[in-house]
Coordinates of C-alpha atoms (C1' of nucleotides) in Angstrom, one line a residue:
Chain A
X1 CA 16.4 -6.3 -2.8
X2 CA 16.1 -3.2 -5.0
X3 CA 14.5 -3.9 -8.3
X4 CA 16.2 -3.4 -11.6
X5 CA 14.5 -1.2 -14.1
X6 CA 15.4 -1.0 -17.8
X7 CA 14.6 2.2 -19.5
X8 CA 14.1 2.0 -23.2
X9 CA 14.0 5.5 -24.6
X10 CA 15.9 7.1 -27.5
X11 CA 15.6 10.7 -26.4
X12 CA 18.7 11.2 -24.2
X13 CA 17.1 14.0 -22.2
X14 CA 14.1 11.9 -21.2
X15 CA 16.2 8.9 -20.7
X16 CA 18.3 10.8 -18.2
X17 CA 15.3 12.2 -16.5
X18 CA 13.8 8.8 -16.1
X19 CA 17.0 7.3 -14.8
X20 CA 17.4 10.1 -12.3
X21 CA 14.0 9.6 -10.9
X22 CA 14.2 5.8 -10.9
X23 CA 17.5 5.8 -9.1
X24 CA 16.4 8.5 -6.6
X25 CA 13.6 6.1 -5.7
X26 CA 16.2 3.5 -4.8
X27 CA 15.9 1.3 -7.9
X28 CA 18.7 0.2 -10.2
X29 CA 18.4 1.8 -13.6
X30 CA 19.8 0.7 -16.9
X31 CA 19.2 2.3 -20.2
X32 CA 18.8 1.4 -23.9
X33 CA 18.3 3.8 -26.8
X34 CA 17.0 1.2 -29.3
X35 CA 15.2 -2.0 -29.5
X36 CA 18.4 -3.8 -30.3
X37 CA 20.2 -2.5 -27.3
X38 CA 17.1 -3.2 -25.2
X39 CA 17.3 -6.9 -26.0
X40 CA 20.9 -6.9 -25.1
X41 CA 20.2 -5.3 -21.8
X42 CA 17.4 -7.7 -21.0
X43 CA 19.6 -10.7 -21.5
X44 CA 22.5 -9.3 -19.5
X45 CA 20.6 -7.5 -16.7
X46 CA 17.4 -9.5 -16.3
X47 CA 15.4 -6.4 -15.3
X48 CA 12.4 -6.6 -13.1
X49 CA 10.5 -4.0 -15.0
X50 CA 10.8 -2.3 -18.3
X51 CA 9.9 1.3 -19.0
X52 CA 9.3 1.3 -22.8
X53 CA 8.9 4.3 -25.0
X54 CA 6.3 4.1 -27.7
X55 CA 8.6 5.5 -30.4
X56 CA 12.0 4.0 -31.0
X57 CA 14.5 4.5 -33.8
X58 CA 14.5 1.0 -35.1
X59 CA 11.3 -0.6 -34.0
X60 CA 8.1 0.7 -32.4
X61 CA 7.7 0.0 -28.7
X62 CA 4.6 -2.0 -29.3
X63 CA 6.5 -4.4 -31.5
X64 CA 9.2 -4.8 -28.9
X65 CA 6.6 -5.4 -26.2
X66 CA 5.0 -8.1 -28.3
X67 CA 8.4 -9.7 -28.9
X68 CA 9.2 -9.6 -25.3
X69 CA 5.9 -11.2 -24.4
X70 CA 6.4 -13.9 -27.0
X71 CA 9.7 -15.0 -25.6
X72 CA 9.4 -17.4 -22.8
X73 CA 12.4 -16.0 -21.0
X74 CA 11.1 -12.4 -20.9
X75 CA 7.4 -13.1 -20.9
X76 CA 7.0 -12.4 -17.2
X77 CA 8.8 -9.1 -17.1
X78 CA 6.2 -6.3 -16.6
X79 CA 6.2 -3.4 -19.0
X80 CA 5.1 0.1 -18.6
X81 CA 4.5 1.9 -21.8
X82 CA 5.3 5.6 -22.3
X83 CA 2.9 7.1 -24.8
X84 CA 2.6 10.6 -26.2
X85 CA -0.3 12.7 -25.0
X86 CA -3.7 11.9 -26.3
X87 CA -2.8 9.2 -28.8
X88 CA -5.9 7.2 -28.2
X89 CA -4.9 4.4 -30.5
X90 CA -1.4 4.2 -29.1
X91 CA -2.7 3.5 -25.6
X92 CA -5.1 0.8 -26.8
X93 CA -2.5 -0.8 -28.9
X94 CA 0.0 -0.5 -26.1
X95 CA -2.2 -2.4 -23.7
X96 CA -3.1 -4.9 -26.3
X97 CA 0.6 -5.6 -26.9
X98 CA 0.9 -6.8 -23.4
X99 CA 2.0 -3.8 -21.5
X100 CA 0.9 -3.9 -17.8
X101 CA 0.3 -0.2 -17.6
X102 CA 0.8 2.9 -19.6
X103 CA 1.6 6.5 -18.7
X104 CA 1.1 9.5 -21.0
X105 CA 3.8 12.1 -21.5
X106 CA 4.1 14.5 -19.9
X107 CA 3.9 12.9 -16.5
X108 CA 5.0 13.8 -13.0
X109 CA 7.9 11.9 -11.5
X110 CA 5.5 11.1 -8.6
X111 CA 3.0 9.5 -10.9
X112 CA 5.7 7.6 -12.7
X113 CA 7.1 6.2 -9.5
X114 CA 3.7 5.4 -8.2
X115 CA 2.9 3.3 -11.3
X116 CA 6.2 1.6 -11.2
X117 CA 5.7 0.6 -7.6
X118 CA 2.1 -0.5 -8.3
X119 CA 3.2 -2.7 -11.1
X120 CA 6.1 -4.2 -9.2
X121 CA 3.8 -4.8 -6.3
X122 CA 1.2 -6.5 -8.5
X123 CA 3.9 -8.9 -9.8
X124 CA 5.4 -9.7 -6.5
X125 CA 4.5 -13.1 -5.2
X126 CA 2.1 -12.9 -2.4
X127 CA 3.3 -14.8 0.7
X128 CA 0.7 -17.0 2.3
X129 CA -0.3 -16.2 5.8
X130 CA 1.5 -18.6 7.9
X131 CA 2.1 -18.7 11.6
X132 CA 5.4 -19.3 13.2
X133 CA 5.6 -21.1 16.5
X134 CA 8.6 -21.8 18.7
X135 CA 9.3 -22.0 22.4
X136 CA 5.8 -21.4 23.5
X137 CA 5.5 -18.3 21.3
X138 CA 3.3 -17.8 18.4
X139 CA 4.0 -15.2 15.8
X140 CA 1.7 -14.2 12.9
X141 CA 3.6 -12.3 10.3
X142 CA 0.5 -11.3 8.4
X143 CA -1.4 -10.0 11.4
X144 CA 1.8 -8.6 13.0
X145 CA 1.0 -10.3 16.2
X146 CA 2.9 -12.3 18.8
X147 CA 1.4 -14.1 21.7
X148 CA 2.9 -16.1 24.6
X149 CA 0.5 -18.8 25.6
X150 CA -2.5 -17.0 24.4
X151 CA -1.5 -13.7 25.9
X152 CA -0.8 -11.0 23.4
X153 CA 2.7 -9.3 23.5
X154 CA 3.4 -5.8 22.4
X155 CA 6.5 -5.3 20.3
X156 CA 8.0 -2.4 18.3
X157 CA 8.8 -2.9 14.6
X158 CA 12.4 -3.7 15.2
X159 CA 11.8 -6.1 18.1
X160 CA 9.2 -7.8 16.0
X161 CA 11.5 -8.4 13.1
X162 CA 14.2 -9.5 15.5
X163 CA 12.0 -12.0 17.2
X164 CA 10.6 -13.2 13.9
X165 CA 14.2 -13.8 12.7
X166 CA 15.1 -15.7 15.8
X167 CA 12.0 -17.8 15.8
X168 CA 12.6 -18.9 12.2
X169 CA 16.3 -19.5 13.0
X170 CA 16.3 -21.1 16.4
X171 CA 19.1 -23.1 17.9
X172 CA 21.8 -21.3 16.3
X173 CA 24.2 -18.5 17.2
X174 CA 24.2 -15.3 15.3
X175 CA 26.8 -12.6 15.5
X176 CA 25.8 -9.0 15.9
X177 CA 27.0 -8.4 12.4
X178 CA 24.8 -11.2 11.0
X179 CA 21.8 -10.0 13.0
X180 CA 22.4 -6.5 11.6
X181 CA 22.4 -7.8 8.1
X182 CA 19.4 -10.0 8.6
X183 CA 17.2 -7.8 10.7
X184 CA 18.3 -4.3 10.0
X185 CA 19.3 -4.9 6.3
X186 CA 22.6 -4.7 4.6
X187 CA 22.0 -1.0 3.7
X188 CA 21.8 0.3 7.2
X189 CA 24.8 1.3 9.2
X190 CA 24.5 1.2 12.9
X191 CA 26.8 0.3 15.8
X192 CA 27.0 -3.4 16.7
X193 CA 26.2 -2.6 20.2
X194 CA 22.8 -1.5 19.1
X195 CA 22.0 -5.2 18.7
X196 CA 22.6 -5.6 22.4
X197 CA 20.2 -2.9 23.3
X198 CA 17.4 -4.4 21.2
X199 CA 18.1 -7.9 22.6
X200 CA 17.7 -6.4 26.0
X201 CA 14.4 -4.7 25.0
X202 CA 13.1 -7.9 23.6
X203 CA 14.0 -9.8 26.7
X204 CA 12.3 -7.1 28.8
X205 CA 9.0 -7.7 27.0
X206 CA 9.3 -11.5 26.9
X207 CA 10.2 -12.1 30.5
X208 CA 7.1 -10.7 32.1
X209 CA 5.1 -13.0 29.9
X210 CA 6.9 -16.0 31.4
X211 CA 9.1 -16.5 28.4
X212 CA 12.4 -16.7 30.3
X213 CA 15.9 -17.2 28.9
X214 CA 14.7 -17.7 25.4
X215 CA 17.4 -15.6 24.0
X216 CA 20.8 -16.6 25.3
X217 CA 24.0 -14.8 25.2
X218 CA 27.0 -16.7 23.7
X219 CA 29.9 -14.8 25.0
X220 CA 32.3 -13.8 22.2
X221 CA 30.0 -15.0 19.5
X222 CA 26.6 -13.4 19.6
X223 CA 23.1 -14.5 20.6
X224 CA 21.0 -17.6 20.2
X225 CA 17.3 -18.3 20.4
X226 CA 16.7 -21.6 22.0
X227 CA 13.6 -23.5 23.1
X228 CA 15.4 -24.8 26.2
Chain B
X1 CA -22.7 -19.5 -14.7
X2 CA -20.5 -17.3 -16.8
X3 CA -22.2 -14.0 -17.6
X4 CA -22.8 -12.9 -21.2
X5 CA -21.4 -9.5 -22.1
X6 CA -22.3 -7.5 -25.1
X7 CA -19.7 -5.1 -26.5
X8 CA -21.1 -2.2 -28.5
X9 CA -18.2 -0.4 -30.1
X10 CA -17.5 0.6 -33.7
X11 CA -13.7 0.8 -33.6
X12 CA -12.6 -2.8 -34.4
X13 CA -9.3 -2.6 -32.6
X14 CA -11.0 -1.5 -29.4
X15 CA -13.8 -4.0 -29.9
X16 CA -11.3 -6.8 -30.1
X17 CA -9.3 -5.6 -27.1
X18 CA -12.5 -5.6 -25.1
X19 CA -13.6 -8.9 -26.2
X20 CA -10.2 -10.4 -25.5
X21 CA -10.1 -9.2 -22.0
X22 CA -13.7 -10.0 -21.3
X23 CA -13.2 -13.6 -22.5
X24 CA -9.9 -13.9 -20.7
X25 CA -11.8 -13.2 -17.5
X26 CA -14.1 -16.0 -18.2
X27 CA -17.2 -14.2 -19.6
X28 CA -18.9 -14.8 -22.9
X29 CA -18.4 -11.9 -25.2
X30 CA -20.5 -10.8 -28.2
X31 CA -20.0 -7.7 -30.3
X32 CA -21.9 -5.1 -32.1
X33 CA -20.5 -2.3 -34.2
X34 CA -23.7 -0.2 -34.4
X35 CA -26.8 0.6 -32.4
X36 CA -28.8 -1.4 -34.9
X37 CA -26.8 -4.5 -34.5
X38 CA -26.7 -4.0 -30.8
X39 CA -30.5 -4.3 -30.6
X40 CA -30.3 -7.4 -32.7
X41 CA -27.8 -8.9 -30.3
X42 CA -29.7 -7.9 -27.2
X43 CA -32.8 -9.7 -28.5
X44 CA -30.9 -12.8 -29.6
X45 CA -28.4 -13.2 -26.8
X46 CA -30.0 -11.7 -23.7
X47 CA -26.7 -10.3 -22.4
X48 CA -26.2 -9.9 -18.7
X49 CA -24.3 -6.7 -19.1
X50 CA -23.6 -4.2 -21.9
X51 CA -20.4 -2.3 -22.5
X52 CA -21.5 0.7 -24.5
X53 CA -19.3 3.1 -26.3
X54 CA -20.2 6.7 -26.2
X55 CA -19.7 7.3 -29.9
X56 CA -21.4 5.1 -32.4
X57 CA -21.8 5.5 -36.2
X58 CA -25.6 5.6 -36.2
X59 CA -26.7 6.7 -32.8
X60 CA -25.0 8.1 -29.8
X61 CA -24.4 5.7 -26.9
X62 CA -26.5 7.8 -24.6
X63 CA -29.5 7.5 -26.9
X64 CA -29.1 3.8 -27.1
X65 CA -28.9 3.5 -23.4
X66 CA -32.0 5.5 -22.9
X67 CA -33.8 3.3 -25.4
X68 CA -32.7 0.2 -23.7
X69 CA -33.9 1.6 -20.4
X70 CA -37.2 2.5 -21.9
X71 CA -37.9 -1.0 -23.1
X72 CA -39.4 -3.2 -20.5
X73 CA -37.6 -6.2 -21.9
X74 CA -34.1 -4.7 -21.7
X75 CA -34.7 -2.3 -18.8
X76 CA -32.9 -4.5 -16.2
X77 CA -29.7 -5.0 -18.2
X78 CA -26.8 -3.1 -16.6
X79 CA -24.8 -0.8 -18.8
X80 CA -21.2 0.4 -18.5
X81 CA -20.6 3.4 -20.6
X82 CA -17.2 3.9 -22.3
X83 CA -16.4 7.6 -22.5
X84 CA -13.5 9.7 -23.6
X85 CA -11.2 11.0 -21.0
X86 CA -12.2 13.9 -18.9
X87 CA -15.4 14.6 -20.7
X88 CA -17.3 15.7 -17.7
X89 CA -20.5 16.3 -19.6
X90 CA -20.4 12.8 -21.1
X91 CA -20.0 11.3 -17.7
X92 CA -23.0 13.1 -16.4
X93 CA -25.1 12.5 -19.4
X94 CA -24.0 8.9 -19.4
X95 CA -25.1 8.3 -15.9
X96 CA -28.3 10.2 -16.5
X97 CA -29.1 8.1 -19.4
X98 CA -29.3 5.1 -17.1
X99 CA -25.8 3.7 -17.3
X100 CA -24.8 1.9 -14.1
X101 CA -21.2 2.8 -14.4
X102 CA -18.9 4.6 -16.8
X103 CA -15.2 4.2 -17.5
X104 CA -13.1 6.7 -19.2
X105 CA -10.7 5.8 -22.0
X106 CA -8.0 4.9 -21.8
X107 CA -8.5 2.3 -19.2
X108 CA -6.6 -0.6 -17.9
X109 CA -8.0 -4.1 -18.5
X110 CA -7.8 -4.5 -14.8
X111 CA -9.9 -1.6 -14.1
X112 CA -12.4 -2.6 -16.7
X113 CA -12.8 -6.1 -15.4
X114 CA -13.1 -4.7 -11.9
X115 CA -16.0 -2.5 -12.9
X116 CA -17.7 -5.3 -14.8
X117 CA -17.5 -7.6 -11.8
X118 CA -18.7 -4.8 -9.5
X119 CA -21.7 -4.0 -11.7
X120 CA -22.5 -7.7 -12.1
X121 CA -22.3 -8.3 -8.4
X122 CA -24.5 -5.3 -7.8
X123 CA -27.0 -6.5 -10.2
X124 CA -26.9 -10.2 -9.4
X125 CA -30.5 -11.0 -8.7
X126 CA -29.6 -14.5 -7.4
X127 CA -27.5 -13.3 -4.5
X128 CA -30.1 -11.8 -2.1
X129 CA -27.6 -9.2 -0.9
X130 CA -25.1 -11.2 1.0
X131 CA -24.3 -9.5 4.2
X132 CA -20.8 -9.2 5.6
X133 CA -20.6 -9.4 9.3
X134 CA -17.6 -9.0 11.6
X135 CA -16.9 -7.6 15.0
X136 CA -20.6 -6.8 15.8
X137 CA -20.9 -4.9 12.5
X138 CA -23.2 -5.8 9.7
X139 CA -22.6 -4.5 6.2
X140 CA -24.8 -4.8 3.2
X141 CA -22.6 -4.2 0.1
X142 CA -25.6 -3.9 -2.2
X143 CA -27.6 -1.6 -0.1
X144 CA -24.6 0.5 0.9
X145 CA -25.6 0.2 4.5
X146 CA -23.8 -0.6 7.8
X147 CA -25.2 -1.2 11.2
X148 CA -23.7 -1.7 14.6
X149 CA -26.0 -3.9 16.7
X150 CA -29.1 -2.9 14.8
X151 CA -28.3 0.7 14.9
X152 CA -27.7 2.2 11.4
X153 CA -24.4 3.9 10.8
X154 CA -23.8 6.7 8.2
X155 CA -20.7 6.4 6.1
X156 CA -19.4 8.3 3.1
X157 CA -18.5 6.3 -0.1
X158 CA -14.8 6.0 0.7
X159 CA -15.3 5.1 4.3
X160 CA -17.8 2.5 3.2
X161 CA -15.4 0.9 0.8
X162 CA -12.6 1.0 3.4
X163 CA -14.7 -0.6 6.1
X164 CA -16.0 -3.2 3.6
X165 CA -12.4 -4.1 2.7
X166 CA -11.4 -4.3 6.3
X167 CA -14.4 -6.5 7.2
X168 CA -13.6 -8.9 4.5
X169 CA -9.9 -8.9 5.3
X170 CA -9.8 -9.0 9.1
X171 CA -6.9 -10.0 11.3
X172 CA -4.3 -8.9 8.9
X173 CA -2.2 -5.8 8.6
X174 CA -2.4 -3.7 5.5
X175 CA 0.1 -1.0 4.7
X176 CA -1.2 2.4 3.5
X177 CA 0.0 1.5 0.0
X178 CA -1.9 -1.7 0.0
X179 CA -5.0 0.0 1.2
X180 CA -4.7 2.6 -1.5
X181 CA -4.5 -0.1 -4.1
X182 CA -7.4 -2.1 -2.7
X183 CA -9.8 0.7 -1.7
X184 CA -8.9 3.6 -3.9
X185 CA -7.7 1.6 -7.0
X186 CA -4.4 1.3 -8.6
X187 CA -5.0 4.2 -11.0
X188 CA -5.5 6.9 -8.4
X189 CA -2.7 8.8 -7.0
X190 CA -3.2 10.3 -3.6
X191 CA -0.8 10.7 -0.7
X192 CA -0.4 7.8 1.7
X193 CA -1.3 10.0 4.6
X194 CA -4.8 10.3 3.1
X195 CA -5.3 6.8 4.4
X196 CA -4.7 8.0 7.9
X197 CA -7.3 10.7 7.6
X198 CA -9.9 8.3 6.3
X199 CA -9.1 5.8 9.0
X200 CA -9.6 8.5 11.5
X201 CA -13.0 9.4 10.0
X202 CA -14.0 5.9 10.0
X203 CA -13.1 5.5 13.7
X204 CA -14.9 8.7 14.5
X205 CA -18.1 7.2 13.1
X206 CA -17.6 3.8 14.6
X207 CA -16.7 4.8 18.2
X208 CA -20.0 6.6 19.1
X209 CA -21.7 3.4 18.0
X210 CA -19.8 1.5 20.6
X211 CA -17.5 -0.1 18.1
X212 CA -14.3 0.7 19.8
X213 CA -10.8 -0.2 18.8
X214 CA -11.9 -2.2 15.8
X215 CA -9.3 -0.7 13.6
X216 CA -5.9 -0.9 15.2
X217 CA -2.8 1.0 14.3
X218 CA 0.3 -1.2 13.8
X219 CA 3.1 1.3 14.0
X220 CA 5.5 1.1 11.2
X221 CA 3.3 -1.3 9.2
X222 CA -0.2 0.0 8.7
X223 CA -3.6 -0.8 10.0
X224 CA -5.5 -3.9 11.1
X225 CA -9.1 -4.7 11.5
X226 CA -9.6 -7.1 14.3
X227 CA -12.5 -8.4 16.2
X228 CA -10.5 -8.8 19.4
Chain C
dT1 C1' -28.3 28.9 -7.5
dG2 C1' -26.9 27.9 -2.7
dA3 C1' -26.3 24.6 0.9
dA4 C1' -24.5 20.4 2.3
dG5 C1' -21.4 16.8 2.1
dC6 C1' -17.2 14.4 0.5
dT7 C1' -12.1 14.3 -0.5
dG8 C1' -7.5 15.1 -0.4
dT9 C1' -3.9 17.8 1.6
dC10 C1' -1.6 20.4 4.9
dA11 C1' 0.4 22.1 9.4
dC12 C1' 0.8 21.1 13.9
dA13 C1' 0.4 18.2 18.1
dT14 C1' 1.4 14.0 20.3
dG15 C1' 3.5 10.0 21.2
dT16 C1' 6.9 6.0 20.0
dT17 C1' 10.9 4.2 18.4
dT18 C1' 15.7 4.2 17.7
dG19 C1' 20.6 4.5 18.0
dT20 C1' 24.1 5.9 21.0
dC21 C1' 26.4 6.8 25.1
dA22 C1' 28.4 6.2 29.8
dC23 C1' 28.7 3.3 33.3
dA24 C1' 27.9 -1.0 35.9
dA25 C1' 28.2 -5.9 36.1
dA26 C1' 29.9 -10.1 34.6
dA27 C1' 33.0 -13.3 32.5
dC28 C1' 37.6 -14.5 31.2
dC29 C1' 42.6 -14.8 31.6
dT30 C1' 47.1 -15.1 33.8
Chain D
dA1 C1' 43.5 -11.1 43.0
dG2 C1' 44.1 -7.8 39.4
dG3 C1' 43.6 -6.5 34.9
dT4 C1' 41.1 -7.0 30.6
dT5 C1' 37.4 -7.9 27.6
dT6 C1' 32.6 -8.5 26.9
dT7 C1' 27.9 -7.7 27.9
dG8 C1' 23.8 -5.6 30.6
dT9 C1' 21.4 -1.5 31.8
dG10 C1' 19.3 3.1 32.2
dA11 C1' 19.1 7.5 30.2
dC12 C1' 18.5 10.6 26.4
dA13 C1' 17.9 13.4 22.3
dA14 C1' 16.8 13.0 17.6
dA15 C1' 14.2 10.9 14.1
dC16 C1' 10.0 9.2 13.0
dA17 C1' 5.2 7.8 12.7
dT18 C1' 0.6 8.8 13.7
dG19 C1' -3.4 11.6 15.4
dT20 C1' -6.0 15.7 14.7
dG21 C1' -8.3 19.9 13.3
dA22 C1' -8.8 23.0 9.5
dC23 C1' -9.5 24.1 4.8
dA24 C1' -10.2 24.6 -0.2
dG25 C1' -11.9 22.3 -4.2
dC26 C1' -15.6 19.4 -5.9
dT27 C1' -19.7 17.1 -6.4
dT28 C1' -24.5 16.4 -5.3
dC29 C1' -28.8 17.6 -4.5
dA30 C1' -32.8 20.4 -3.8

DNA sequence: TGAAGCTGTCACATGTTTGTCACAAAACCT
DNA sequence: AGGTTTTGTGACAAACATGTGACAGCTTCA
């Protein structure tokens, strides 16, 4: 889930600084000190975003950006250009070359990360606003709403995700481990029994709304959402 | 239907960059490298909007803007001034000279196009100020006015944009980050919590007007404007 | 120039959510 | 039935998210 970011920067100190910040923010960082190595990394790692310094030992960043844009395989990778302070022409040329954003040195880590996230967000495919329906329930992911036969149901964030998962994966048993992976994420580490508690909480909200026995216990295996 | 935009800019590289972006966005671009040629273009092409650089070889952009404003035939053409970064005086003088908006270099193509569209929308004589209505509220984007059931409501600029966005994007949850992107712009960097404060201010103005619970908190996700 | 208003940020208050536990209840096995 | 495993349930403290008032820096306007 975490995005891969390629840092193309010849100055080792700055390279490390960038990598440190990028990783601290939960992204995967890889580095290249020259245009040549950058190409290599791009092919091997398929980064989701490239931080590209304006000055490189072998080629200028602008040229590399243009090359990346010209190649069908790398055309879609967003680029953030790192330019020196006040170089008016550089910025213009940087944007012209196809960079998605630029940031002038010196910059604060916070601004850098904000721009990275903004660019990644802009390039993320926007999910259409669909509605999920199952077992008399209606769930709108975009509006973050659930309703049972017209009556709105209040859910906490985790219960919402859990129910969403069940509704889109009905009629099938999931183990606590699987549910933890799917609903909590593979990066979180909580007790398996926590699932039980949340199932119970979900049931507690669903039952008063007449939605009875929607989530069934499969002893020894896990839980199942079923329309029956 | 596509608007004609005149670019007055002496630096060829920037001129091309501007023209490229403007045309990519579906507008017709024409260019002038000096005030003299600009007048010529204005007479010939009748542009719908002028992008005017602050520095020109023969006259300053401000002077040209004032001249354009003084001429009955060109008075109505909106002007966006291109100024150097942080030149506070320029900004003031630019707006005083009659420009409708200014944009400081360096700017992102995205921001530029957003401003162009905003100015065109504001100046569109055809559209007799479309009004946005939702949840008993009526908002006139052009006039910068909002009213709740006939009663006028006073809003600051940011609250206005925020409410406008919500009214045109009802029934959907937006995270603080998304709201910052949409309402504050991708180039501004403020804390996420700032959104909370503005939401609160908006609510504070809306509630006395009887508009209660229009903006709902979705814990863990963001906020939602809903007509209920 | 001063007054008034707008913004962004902070510290603190308030209220929810969450993971975990201990124990009760239920199901399973021999 | 008795013993064992699995699941349900209520309670709870810590973590977390949001509401709220205050404030300083700015801009605007007269």
